[in-house]
C-alpha cells in the first residue's frame, strides 16, 4: 500500500541478510523454549509465503504452540480455506471502508476483504480481530467510520475486536500529516455507539483506549499501558471478576506479564 508503515521491513535487503534460515521445526522449538504461547506471521503478509506459514503452524501445533496470521485478508476462497484451517487467530487489516480507497491507494478491492472477514467469523473457529489504520482525510470521516462499524456489528457481531491505529507519514504517502490522537478517540466512540463491545486505539499512548472493559458492568478488566499489563481482572475462563459476565476471547490462567522486552532469537544452529 502507498501508506505502508512497515515498508522498510518488508522490502529491506539488509533485513534479508540478518535473517536466519529456519525450518518449521526450529521455529516451533524456539517458541517452546522461550515460553511463547503463539507464533505470529507478519511483515510481509503470510499469504505471500502461505505454504511455509502452514508448515510452521503444523510444527507449532505439534508442540502445543498456536499460530496467528496478521494479514490484509486479500485471498481467493479456495486457498483461504486451506490457509485458515491451520490458523488459531487472525488480525485482519480493514484498510478503509470504500472501494475507491482500496483501488487507488492499495491496488485492490474492498469486497474480497469483507468476504474473508465473514468467512472467518461465520465459518471457522479462528479468533478474529480487525485493525484499521486511520489516515487523515483519506478514511477517517464520521460517515465512513459509522458505515464500517455498522457493517461489522451487523455482519460479524458485537464481540469482534476493532483496533483504530495512528498513521505516520511513510513510504509513498509522506505528504499526509500523522493521525491526531483525537481522531482515534472519535473513531473509538463511534464504534462503541455502534454497539461494538471491544474497540481500541493503537500506535498512541492511551491507557483508556488500550484497555478492555466488561460489556456488562463497564469496569476495566485488562488494563494496558503500552505493552505493560497494569491490571487483570478475569478468571481462567474469561469471566469478569467484578460482575461474573463472560467476555469474548480465548482465555487461560494468567501468567506473568511479558512486558515491553524485545529478545533477539537465534534460530539457525552454529556451524
CSV table of C-alpha atoms in Angstrom, one decimal, residues 19-28 56 266-269:
chain,number,residue,atom,x,y,z
A,19,UNK,CA,17.5,-13.2,8.9
A,20,UNK,CA,18.2,-16.8,9.8
A,21,UNK,CA,17.1,-19.6,7.6
A,22,UNK,CA,15.0,-21.8,9.8
A,23,UNK,CA,12.9,-24.9,9.4
A,24,UNK,CA,9.3,-25.0,10.8
A,25,UNK,CA,10.5,-27.4,13.5
A,26,UNK,CA,13.3,-25.0,14.5
A,27,UNK,CA,10.8,-22.1,14.9
A,28,UNK,CA,8.4,-24.2,16.9
A,56,UNK,CA,5.3,-23.7,10.6
A,266,UNK,CA,18.9,-17.1,17.1
A,267,UNK,CA,17.2,-19.9,15.1
A,268,UNK,CA,20.0,-21.2,13.0
A,269,UNK,CA,22.4,-23.6,14.5
